[in-house]
Amino acid sequence: MATPTRLHDPVQEINNARAVAARYRSEFVDLKEGRIDHDLFRSIPVELMFRYNFVPLKAENGTLEIALADPRNLNLIDELSILLAKKLHVKVATLSQISDLLKKTEQSQRVLEEVTEGFALDVVGDEDNQDETLSIDRMTSEDSDIAPVIKLVDTTIFNALERRASDIHIETRDSEVAIKYRIDGVLQYAMPPIAKDWHSTIISRIKVMSELDIAERRVPQDGRFRVRYKSRLIDFRVSIMPTIHGEDAVLRVLDKESMSEKFAKLSLDVVGFSENNITRFRRAIKEPYGMVLVTGPTGSGKTTTLYAGIMEIKNDEDKIITIEDPVEYQIKGITQIPVNEKKGLTFARGLRSILRHDPDKVMVGEIRDQETAQIAINAALTGHLVFTTVHANNVIDVLGRFLNMGVEPYNFVAALNCILAQRLVRLICEHCKKPVHYDDEYLVDCGLRPEEWRGVTFYEGVGCFECGGAGYRGRTAIHELLDLSEKIREMILEKRPASEVKRVAREEGMSFLRESALEKVREGLTTIKEVNKVTFIES
């Protein structure tokens, strides 16, 4: 069969494909528009798809719907029907789109599917050998099962990096092992669950890579290892935890070199601030002294926002020193100190030493105790600009958190420039973004007034290869920013209820986290479902 030449003009190529489809009474399909069935891709050998240049679209009632670039060769279609043991319904797509899909399939799934094929054994775990210890001798012997396990672990790590995962979770269940990736803050299966027979070998392989004790299975262990990927070094932080079904492992991806490149271009403009909040936050970080507090849960991008602020104000005239646990991203021109509690270098002790090191601006990774809080407040009151984070749900809760630590309210309030609360919401994938309609009942259930949302177009991602079927790709931040006006300061000192402080803050122009998130919905950047997941529905 003569393979059609690949055209450089995608519009012309689509027009040609439409003409071929019309001539042979087939239906044209745009693969960028349609939803991809990932399970169907897994069920058909990739080599077969490459050899016959087709992609599966849908399987129904014994008929398989496929997309071909050239439907003219009936012998080829008959041959493919015999190989797949299915009746085929042929549609026409462009060769470029078919090739792009197949390349992505091969790169991200082919190796993993081949590797895991031998692991998906329908075997129930034997209770008798549950506590069997895997020795180094067995792991290095030629007849050991470790060779395919090495390949499995390596390809799992490779795919995690290809798919932008921040963590790899290996979860043990009663009869299977599940491997998941955390992508954009959400867990997704990396592959179908595999038989539990392989569990101890997989965990032992990870322990060997992390230089942990493979014989110890009853206490948690922490380690780290490093891999080379696309000519750069990537660190993995490993946590092994015993559970009722065996040991679980979590591998945190620390891609310092990639983050260093991103941080070189980092500024507050790319963090996700609204125009109103970015103006106020910029004013706060350019003050000569005082405290800038950022709050939010773990993994909400607090440190990234502080770094973005520091990148905007750093210059050769000021000395900026940070103390962090750990220093995950290195920034040129800034003195960065890692906490080392085993050696006695805590946040409090490090901060005391920093203040003797003649800094102009200081960043404290996190305030966890009264001592650190007190030193940070004193530093802010004695002419230093202090950036720091604390764990709290919103800007109002921060006030109570500090006061409960036992700090002097007057000093705390006098030191504060602003408090910023932050969360991350997922962005709709641009490659499969589609407008959707919500009825009034759904909007009311989400705490929204239908009349206010009449003219707004809502979007959702239907799922494609670019986003791994999730419908989302990437994240942005939502914020609420509390300026410490004289009235707010007085209310805090008078220990007025949080509800009153919130009401006055709103009157002074503060917008809250949910309002910031809903603004992203209005802009078509995220979904109502994602907003409801990250913020409380207000009645």
Coordinates of C-alpha atoms in Angstrom, one line a residue:
M1 CA 0.0 0.0 0.0
A2 CA 1.3 3.4 -0.9
T3 CA 1.7 5.4 2.3
P4 CA 0.3 9.0 1.9
T5 CA 3.0 11.6 2.2
R6 CA 2.9 13.7 5.4
L7 CA 2.0 17.2 4.6
H8 CA 3.4 20.2 6.5
D9 CA 0.2 22.2 6.2
P10 CA -2.2 20.6 8.7
V11 CA -5.3 22.4 7.2
Q12 CA -4.5 21.1 3.7
E13 CA -3.9 17.6 5.2
I14 CA -7.3 17.7 6.9
N15 CA -9.0 18.8 3.7
N16 CA -7.3 16.0 1.8
A17 CA -8.4 13.4 4.4
R18 CA -11.9 14.7 4.3
A19 CA -11.9 14.3 0.5
V20 CA -10.6 10.7 0.8
A21 CA -13.3 9.9 3.4
A22 CA -16.1 11.3 1.2
R23 CA -14.8 9.4 -1.9
Y24 CA -14.8 6.1 -0.1
R25 CA -18.0 6.8 1.9
S26 CA -16.2 6.8 5.2
E27 CA -16.5 9.2 8.1
F28 CA -13.7 11.7 8.8
V29 CA -12.6 11.9 12.4
D30 CA -10.4 14.7 14.0
L31 CA -8.3 12.9 16.6
K32 CA -7.6 16.1 18.4
E33 CA -11.3 16.6 19.0
G34 CA -12.4 13.1 20.0
R35 CA -12.1 11.4 23.4
I36 CA -9.4 8.7 23.5
D37 CA -10.2 5.3 25.2
H38 CA -7.0 4.5 27.1
D39 CA -8.1 1.0 28.0
L40 CA -8.6 0.2 24.3
F41 CA -5.0 1.4 23.5
R42 CA -3.7 -0.9 26.2
S43 CA -5.6 -3.9 24.8
I44 CA -4.0 -3.8 21.3
P45 CA -0.3 -4.4 20.7
V46 CA 1.5 -1.1 19.8
E47 CA 3.6 -2.9 17.1
L48 CA 0.4 -3.8 15.3
M49 CA -0.8 -0.2 15.4
F50 CA 2.5 1.0 14.0
R51 CA 2.6 -1.7 11.3
Y52 CA -0.8 -0.9 10.0
N53 CA -0.9 2.8 10.8
F54 CA -4.2 2.9 12.7
V55 CA -5.6 3.9 16.1
P56 CA -8.6 2.3 17.9
L57 CA -11.5 4.6 18.6
K58 CA -14.3 2.5 20.1
A59 CA -15.3 -1.1 20.7
E60 CA -19.0 -2.0 20.7
N61 CA -21.0 -5.2 20.2
G62 CA -18.0 -7.1 18.8
T63 CA -17.2 -4.3 16.3
L64 CA -14.0 -2.2 16.6
E65 CA -14.0 1.3 15.3
I66 CA -10.6 2.4 14.0
A67 CA -9.1 5.4 12.3
L68 CA -6.8 4.9 9.2
A69 CA -5.1 7.5 7.0
D70 CA -5.8 5.5 3.8
P71 CA -9.0 3.3 3.6
R72 CA -8.3 2.2 0.0
N73 CA -6.5 -1.1 0.7
L74 CA -9.3 -3.5 1.5
N75 CA -6.9 -6.5 1.7
L76 CA -5.0 -4.7 4.5
I77 CA -8.2 -4.0 6.4
D78 CA -9.3 -7.7 6.0
E79 CA -5.9 -8.8 7.3
L80 CA -6.2 -6.5 10.3
S81 CA -9.7 -7.7 11.0
I82 CA -8.4 -11.3 11.2
L83 CA -5.5 -10.4 13.4
L84 CA -7.7 -8.5 15.8
A85 CA -10.5 -11.1 15.6
K86 CA -13.1 -8.3 15.3
K87 CA -15.3 -6.8 12.6
L88 CA -13.9 -3.4 11.7
H89 CA -15.7 -0.1 11.2
V90 CA -13.2 2.2 9.4
K91 CA -13.0 6.0 9.8
V92 CA -10.5 8.3 8.2
A93 CA -8.0 10.5 10.0
T94 CA -4.8 12.4 9.0
L95 CA -1.5 10.5 9.0
S96 CA 0.0 13.3 11.2
Q97 CA -2.5 12.9 13.9
I98 CA -2.3 9.1 13.9
S99 CA 1.5 9.2 14.0
D100 CA 1.5 11.7 16.9
L101 CA -0.9 9.6 18.9
L102 CA 1.2 6.4 18.3
K103 CA 4.4 8.1 19.3
K104 CA 2.9 9.2 22.6
T105 CA 1.5 5.8 23.1
E106 CA 4.8 4.1 22.4
Q107 CA 6.8 6.5 24.6
S108 CA 4.6 6.6 27.6
Q109 CA 2.9 3.2 27.7
R110 CA 4.6 0.6 25.4
V111 CA 7.6 -0.3 27.6
L112 CA 5.5 -0.3 30.8
E113 CA 2.8 -2.5 29.3
E114 CA 5.4 -5.0 28.0
V115 CA 7.1 -5.0 31.4
T116 CA 3.9 -5.4 33.4
E117 CA 2.4 -8.1 31.1
G118 CA 4.3 -10.8 33.0
F119 CA 3.4 -9.3 36.4
A120 CA -0.4 -9.3 36.1
L121 CA -0.7 -12.9 37.4
D122 CA -4.1 -14.0 38.7
V123 CA -2.6 -15.4 41.9
V124 CA -3.8 -14.9 45.5
G125 CA -0.9 -14.1 47.9
D126 CA 0.2 -17.0 50.1
E127 CA -0.1 -16.2 53.8
D128 CA 2.6 -18.7 54.8
N129 CA 5.6 -16.8 53.2
Q130 CA 4.4 -13.3 54.1
D131 CA 7.4 -12.6 56.3
E132 CA 10.0 -14.1 54.0
T133 CA 13.2 -12.0 53.9
L134 CA 14.7 -11.2 50.6
S135 CA 18.5 -11.4 50.8
I136 CA 21.1 -9.6 48.7
D137 CA 22.2 -13.0 47.4
R138 CA 18.8 -13.7 46.0
M139 CA 18.6 -10.3 44.5
T140 CA 21.9 -10.6 42.7
S141 CA 21.6 -14.3 41.6
E142 CA 21.1 -15.0 37.9
D143 CA 17.9 -17.0 38.3
S144 CA 16.3 -14.3 40.5
D145 CA 13.1 -12.5 39.7
I146 CA 14.8 -9.1 40.2
A147 CA 15.7 -8.5 36.5
P148 CA 12.1 -7.8 35.4
V149 CA 11.5 -5.9 38.6
I150 CA 14.5 -3.6 37.9
K151 CA 13.0 -3.0 34.5
L152 CA 9.6 -2.3 36.1
V153 CA 10.9 0.1 38.7
D154 CA 13.1 1.9 36.1
T155 CA 10.2 2.3 33.6
T156 CA 7.8 3.4 36.3
I157 CA 10.3 6.2 37.3
F158 CA 10.9 7.1 33.6
N159 CA 7.2 7.4 33.0
A160 CA 6.7 9.4 36.1
L161 CA 9.2 12.0 34.8
E162 CA 7.6 11.9 31.3
R163 CA 4.2 12.6 32.8
R164 CA 5.4 15.4 35.2
A165 CA 4.5 13.4 38.3
S166 CA 5.6 14.9 41.7
D167 CA 5.3 11.6 43.6
I168 CA 5.2 7.9 42.9
H169 CA 2.9 5.9 45.3
I170 CA 3.3 2.1 45.6
E171 CA 0.3 0.8 47.7
T172 CA 0.0 -2.7 49.0
R173 CA -3.4 -4.3 49.2
D174 CA -4.6 -7.7 50.3
S175 CA -4.1 -9.4 46.9
E176 CA -2.5 -6.8 44.6
V177 CA -0.1 -3.9 44.4
A178 CA -1.2 -0.5 43.0
I179 CA 1.2 2.0 41.5
K180 CA 0.0 5.6 41.2
Y181 CA 1.5 8.9 40.1
R182 CA 0.6 12.2 41.7
I183 CA 0.1 14.6 38.8
D184 CA -1.0 18.2 39.4
G185 CA -1.8 17.3 43.0
V186 CA -4.1 14.3 42.1
L187 CA -3.3 10.6 42.2
Q188 CA -3.7 8.6 38.9
Y189 CA -3.1 4.9 38.3
A190 CA 0.3 4.4 36.5
M191 CA -0.9 1.0 35.3
P192 CA -3.4 -1.7 36.2
P193 CA -2.7 -3.3 39.6
I194 CA -0.2 -6.1 39.6
A195 CA -0.1 -9.4 41.5
K196 CA 1.1 -9.2 45.1
D197 CA 3.7 -11.9 44.5
W198 CA 6.0 -9.2 43.2
H199 CA 5.5 -6.8 46.1
S200 CA 8.4 -7.7 48.3
T201 CA 10.8 -7.7 45.3
I202 CA 9.7 -4.2 44.2
I203 CA 10.0 -2.7 47.7
S204 CA 13.4 -4.4 48.1
R205 CA 14.6 -3.0 44.8
I206 CA 13.6 0.5 45.9
K207 CA 15.4 -0.1 49.3
V208 CA 18.6 -1.1 47.6
M209 CA 18.5 2.0 45.4
S210 CA 18.0 4.1 48.5
E211 CA 20.6 2.3 50.6
L212 CA 18.0 1.2 53.2
D213 CA 17.9 -2.1 55.2
I214 CA 16.0 -4.6 53.1
A215 CA 15.7 -7.0 56.1
E216 CA 13.8 -4.4 58.2
R217 CA 10.0 -4.5 57.5
R218 CA 8.4 -3.4 60.7
V219 CA 9.5 0.2 61.1
P220 CA 9.3 3.2 58.7
Q221 CA 12.5 4.0 56.7
D222 CA 13.6 7.2 54.8
G223 CA 16.2 7.4 52.1
R224 CA 17.1 9.0 48.8
F225 CA 18.7 8.2 45.5
R226 CA 19.5 10.0 42.3
V227 CA 18.9 9.1 38.6
R228 CA 20.2 10.6 35.4
Y229 CA 17.4 11.6 33.0
K230 CA 17.8 13.5 29.7
S231 CA 21.3 14.5 30.7
R232 CA 20.2 16.0 34.1
L233 CA 20.3 14.6 37.6
I234 CA 17.1 14.1 39.5
D235 CA 16.8 13.3 43.2
F236 CA 14.2 11.1 44.7
R237 CA 13.2 11.2 48.4
V238 CA 11.9 7.8 49.5
S239 CA 9.6 6.9 52.4
I240 CA 8.9 3.3 53.3
M241 CA 6.0 2.7 55.6
P242 CA 4.8 -0.7 57.1
T243 CA 1.0 -1.3 56.7
I244 CA -1.4 -4.2 57.5
H245 CA -0.8 -5.7 54.1
G246 CA 2.9 -5.1 53.8
E247 CA 5.1 -2.1 53.1
D248 CA 4.1 0.9 51.1
A249 CA 6.5 3.3 49.4
V250 CA 6.3 6.9 48.3
L251 CA 9.0 8.4 46.0
R252 CA 9.0 12.2 45.9
V253 CA 10.5 13.7 42.7
L254 CA 13.0 16.5 43.3
D255 CA 13.9 17.9 39.9
K256 CA 16.3 20.7 41.1
E257 CA 17.8 21.5 37.7
S258 CA 14.4 21.8 36.0
M259 CA 13.1 24.0 38.9
S260 CA 16.3 26.1 38.7
E261 CA 15.5 26.9 35.1
K262 CA 11.9 27.8 36.0
F263 CA 13.0 29.8 39.0
A264 CA 15.4 31.8 36.8
K265 CA 12.3 33.2 35.0
L266 CA 10.1 33.2 38.1
S267 CA 8.1 36.4 39.0
L268 CA 4.8 37.2 40.6
D269 CA 3.3 37.6 37.2
V270 CA 3.3 33.9 36.6
V271 CA 2.1 32.8 40.0
G272 CA -1.6 33.4 39.3
F273 CA -2.4 36.7 41.2
S274 CA -5.3 38.9 40.3
E275 CA -4.4 42.5 39.4
N276 CA -5.8 43.8 42.7
N277 CA -3.8 41.3 44.8
I278 CA -0.6 41.5 42.9
T279 CA -0.5 45.3 43.3
R280 CA -1.1 45.0 47.1
F281 CA 1.4 42.1 47.5
R282 CA 4.1 44.0 45.6
R283 CA 3.6 47.0 47.9
A284 CA 4.0 44.7 50.9
I285 CA 7.2 43.0 49.8
K286 CA 8.8 46.4 48.9
E287 CA 8.4 47.8 52.4
P288 CA 11.7 48.5 54.1
Y289 CA 10.9 46.2 57.1
G290 CA 8.1 44.1 58.5
M291 CA 6.7 40.6 58.1
V292 CA 5.1 39.0 55.0
L293 CA 3.2 35.9 55.9
V294 CA 2.1 33.2 53.4
T295 CA -0.2 30.5 54.7
G296 CA -1.8 27.3 53.2
P297 CA -1.5 23.5 53.4
T298 CA 1.5 21.4 52.4
G299 CA 2.1 21.5 48.7
S300 CA 0.1 24.7 48.0
G301 CA 3.0 26.6 46.5
K302 CA 3.7 28.9 49.5
T303 CA 7.5 28.7 49.0
T304 CA 7.2 29.2 45.3
T305 CA 5.3 32.5 45.9
L306 CA 7.8 33.7 48.4
Y307 CA 10.7 32.9 46.0
A308 CA 8.8 34.8 43.3
G309 CA 8.6 37.8 45.6
I310 CA 12.3 37.6 46.5
M311 CA 13.2 37.3 42.8
E312 CA 11.5 40.6 42.2
I313 CA 13.2 42.5 45.0
K314 CA 16.7 41.0 45.0
N315 CA 19.5 43.2 44.1
D316 CA 23.3 43.6 44.7
E317 CA 22.7 46.2 47.5
D318 CA 20.8 43.9 49.8
K319 CA 21.8 40.7 51.6
I320 CA 19.1 38.1 51.5
I321 CA 19.4 35.0 53.7
T322 CA 17.0 32.1 53.8
I323 CA 16.7 29.1 56.2
E324 CA 14.7 26.2 54.9
D325 CA 13.9 22.5 55.5
P326 CA 15.1 21.4 53.0
V327 CA 16.6 23.8 50.5
E328 CA 15.0 22.3 47.4
Y329 CA 15.7 25.1 44.9
Q330 CA 18.9 27.0 44.7
I331 CA 18.8 30.7 43.7
K332 CA 21.9 32.6 42.6
G333 CA 22.8 35.6 44.7
I334 CA 21.0 34.4 47.8
T335 CA 22.5 32.8 50.9
Q336 CA 20.5 29.6 51.6
I337 CA 20.8 27.6 54.8
P338 CA 19.4 24.1 55.3
V339 CA 17.9 23.1 58.7
N340 CA 19.7 20.2 60.3
E341 CA 17.9 19.2 63.5
K342 CA 20.2 16.1 64.0
K343 CA 23.1 18.5 64.4
G344 CA 21.1 21.0 66.4
L345 CA 20.5 23.6 63.6
T346 CA 16.8 24.3 64.1
F347 CA 14.8 27.2 62.6
A348 CA 15.1 29.2 65.8
R349 CA 18.9 28.6 66.2
G350 CA 19.6 29.3 62.6
L351 CA 17.5 32.5 62.6
R352 CA 19.4 33.8 65.6
S353 CA 22.7 33.2 63.7
I354 CA 21.3 34.8 60.5
L355 CA 20.5 38.0 62.4
R356 CA 24.1 38.3 63.4
H357 CA 25.1 37.8 59.8
D358 CA 24.0 41.4 58.8
P359 CA 21.0 40.6 56.5
D360 CA 18.6 43.1 55.0
K361 CA 15.9 40.5 54.1
V362 CA 15.3 37.1 55.7
M363 CA 13.2 34.2 54.6
V364 CA 12.2 31.6 57.2
G365 CA 10.9 28.4 55.5
E366 CA 8.2 27.7 58.2
I367 CA 7.2 29.0 61.7
R368 CA 6.5 25.9 63.8
D369 CA 6.9 27.0 67.4
Q370 CA 6.8 30.1 69.7
E371 CA 10.6 30.6 69.8
T372 CA 10.9 30.9 66.0
A373 CA 7.8 33.1 65.9
Q374 CA 9.2 35.4 68.5
I375 CA 12.6 35.8 66.9
A376 CA 11.0 36.4 63.4
I377 CA 8.7 39.1 64.9
N378 CA 11.6 40.8 66.7
A379 CA 13.6 40.7 63.4
A380 CA 10.7 42.4 61.6
L381 CA 10.5 45.0 64.3
T382 CA 14.2 45.8 64.2
G383 CA 14.5 46.8 60.6
H384 CA 14.5 43.5 58.6
L385 CA 12.0 42.4 56.0
V386 CA 11.0 38.9 57.0
F387 CA 9.3 36.4 54.6
T388 CA 7.8 33.3 56.2
T389 CA 5.1 30.6 56.0
V390 CA 2.8 29.1 58.6
H391 CA 0.2 26.3 58.3
A392 CA -3.4 27.6 58.6
N393 CA -6.6 27.4 56.6
N394 CA -7.0 31.1 55.8
V395 CA -5.7 34.5 56.7
I396 CA -8.1 34.9 59.7
D397 CA -7.0 31.6 61.2
V398 CA -3.3 32.7 61.1
L399 CA -4.0 35.4 63.7
G400 CA -5.4 32.9 66.1
R401 CA -2.5 30.4 65.3
F402 CA 0.1 33.0 66.3
L403 CA -1.7 34.3 69.4
N404 CA -2.1 30.7 70.6
M405 CA 1.6 30.2 70.2
G406 CA 2.0 32.7 73.0
V407 CA 3.5 35.6 71.1
E408 CA 2.8 39.2 72.3
P409 CA -0.2 40.4 70.3
Y410 CA 1.0 44.0 70.1
N411 CA 4.4 43.1 68.7
F412 CA 2.9 40.6 66.2
V413 CA 0.4 43.1 64.9
A414 CA 3.0 45.8 64.7
A415 CA 5.3 43.6 62.7
L416 CA 2.8 42.4 60.1
N417 CA 2.8 43.9 56.6
C418 CA 0.3 41.4 55.1
I419 CA -1.0 37.9 55.3
L420 CA -1.5 35.9 52.1
A421 CA -3.5 32.6 52.0
Q422 CA -2.9 30.4 49.0
R423 CA -4.2 27.2 47.3
L424 CA -3.6 25.5 43.9
V425 CA -6.3 24.7 41.4
R426 CA -5.8 22.6 38.3
L427 CA -6.0 24.2 34.9
I428 CA -8.3 22.8 32.1
C429 CA -6.2 21.1 29.5
E430 CA -6.0 23.4 26.4
H431 CA -5.9 20.4 24.0
C432 CA -9.3 18.9 25.0
K433 CA -11.1 22.0 26.4
K434 CA -14.8 22.0 25.6
P435 CA -17.7 24.3 26.6
V436 CA -20.3 22.6 28.9
H437 CA -23.7 23.6 30.2
Y438 CA -24.7 23.4 33.9
D439 CA -28.4 23.6 34.9
D440 CA -29.6 26.1 37.6
E441 CA -30.0 23.3 40.2
Y442 CA -26.3 22.4 40.0
L443 CA -25.2 26.0 40.3
V444 CA -27.4 26.5 43.4
D445 CA -25.9 23.3 44.9
C446 CA -22.5 24.9 44.4
G447 CA -23.6 28.0 46.3
L448 CA -23.9 30.1 43.1
R449 CA -26.7 32.4 42.0
P450 CA -27.8 31.3 38.5
E451 CA -28.7 34.9 37.5
E452 CA -25.1 36.1 38.1
W453 CA -23.7 33.3 35.8
R454 CA -26.1 33.5 32.9
G455 CA -23.6 34.9 30.4
V456 CA -20.6 32.9 31.5
T457 CA -19.4 30.0 29.3
F458 CA -18.2 27.0 31.4
Y459 CA -15.5 24.7 30.2
E460 CA -14.3 21.2 31.0
G461 CA -11.5 19.0 29.6
V462 CA -12.8 15.7 28.1
G463 CA -9.5 14.0 28.4
C464 CA -6.7 13.4 25.9
F465 CA -3.2 12.0 25.6
E466 CA -1.7 15.4 26.5
C467 CA -3.3 15.4 29.9
G468 CA -3.3 11.6 30.4
G469 CA -7.1 11.5 30.3
A470 CA -7.5 13.8 33.3
G471 CA -8.9 16.8 31.5
Y472 CA -6.5 19.0 33.4
R473 CA -2.9 20.0 32.7
G474 CA -0.9 22.3 35.1
R475 CA -2.0 24.3 38.1
T476 CA -2.3 27.9 39.1
A477 CA -2.7 29.6 42.5
I478 CA -5.7 31.3 44.1
H479 CA -5.2 33.9 46.8
E480 CA -6.8 35.9 49.6
L481 CA -4.7 38.9 50.8
L482 CA -5.3 40.7 54.1
D483 CA -3.7 44.1 54.4
L484 CA -3.1 45.2 58.0
S485 CA -5.0 48.5 58.1
E486 CA -5.3 50.5 61.3
K487 CA -8.8 49.3 61.8
I488 CA -7.9 45.6 61.4
R489 CA -4.9 46.0 63.7
E490 CA -7.1 47.5 66.4
M491 CA -9.7 44.7 66.1
I492 CA -7.0 42.1 66.5
L493 CA -5.6 43.8 69.6
E494 CA -9.1 44.0 71.0
K495 CA -9.5 40.2 70.3
R496 CA -12.7 40.8 68.3
P497 CA -14.3 37.7 66.8
A498 CA -12.9 36.4 63.5
S499 CA -16.3 36.9 61.8
E500 CA -16.1 40.7 62.5
V501 CA -12.5 40.9 61.3
K502 CA -13.6 39.1 58.1
R503 CA -16.5 41.5 57.6
V504 CA -14.4 44.6 57.9
A505 CA -11.7 43.1 55.6
R506 CA -14.4 42.5 53.0
E507 CA -15.5 46.1 53.3
E508 CA -11.9 47.2 52.8
G509 CA -11.8 45.4 49.5
M510 CA -10.4 41.9 50.4
S511 CA -11.6 39.0 48.2
F512 CA -11.6 35.5 49.6
L513 CA -10.2 32.2 48.3
R514 CA -13.4 31.0 46.8
E515 CA -14.0 34.3 45.1
S516 CA -10.5 34.1 43.6
A517 CA -11.2 30.6 42.4
L518 CA -14.5 31.5 40.9
E519 CA -12.8 34.3 39.0
K520 CA -10.6 31.6 37.4
V521 CA -13.9 29.8 36.3
R522 CA -15.2 33.0 34.7
E523 CA -11.9 33.3 32.8
G524 CA -12.3 29.7 31.5
L525 CA -9.2 28.5 33.3
T526 CA -10.6 25.9 35.7
T527 CA -13.9 24.1 36.5
I528 CA -16.5 24.5 39.2
K529 CA -15.8 20.9 40.3
E530 CA -12.2 21.8 40.9
V531 CA -13.1 24.9 42.8
N532 CA -15.5 22.9 45.0
K533 CA -12.7 20.4 45.7
V534 CA -10.3 23.1 46.9
T535 CA -12.6 25.6 48.6
F536 CA -15.7 25.5 50.9
I537 CA -19.1 26.0 49.3
E538 CA -20.5 29.1 51.0
S539 CA -24.3 29.0 51.6

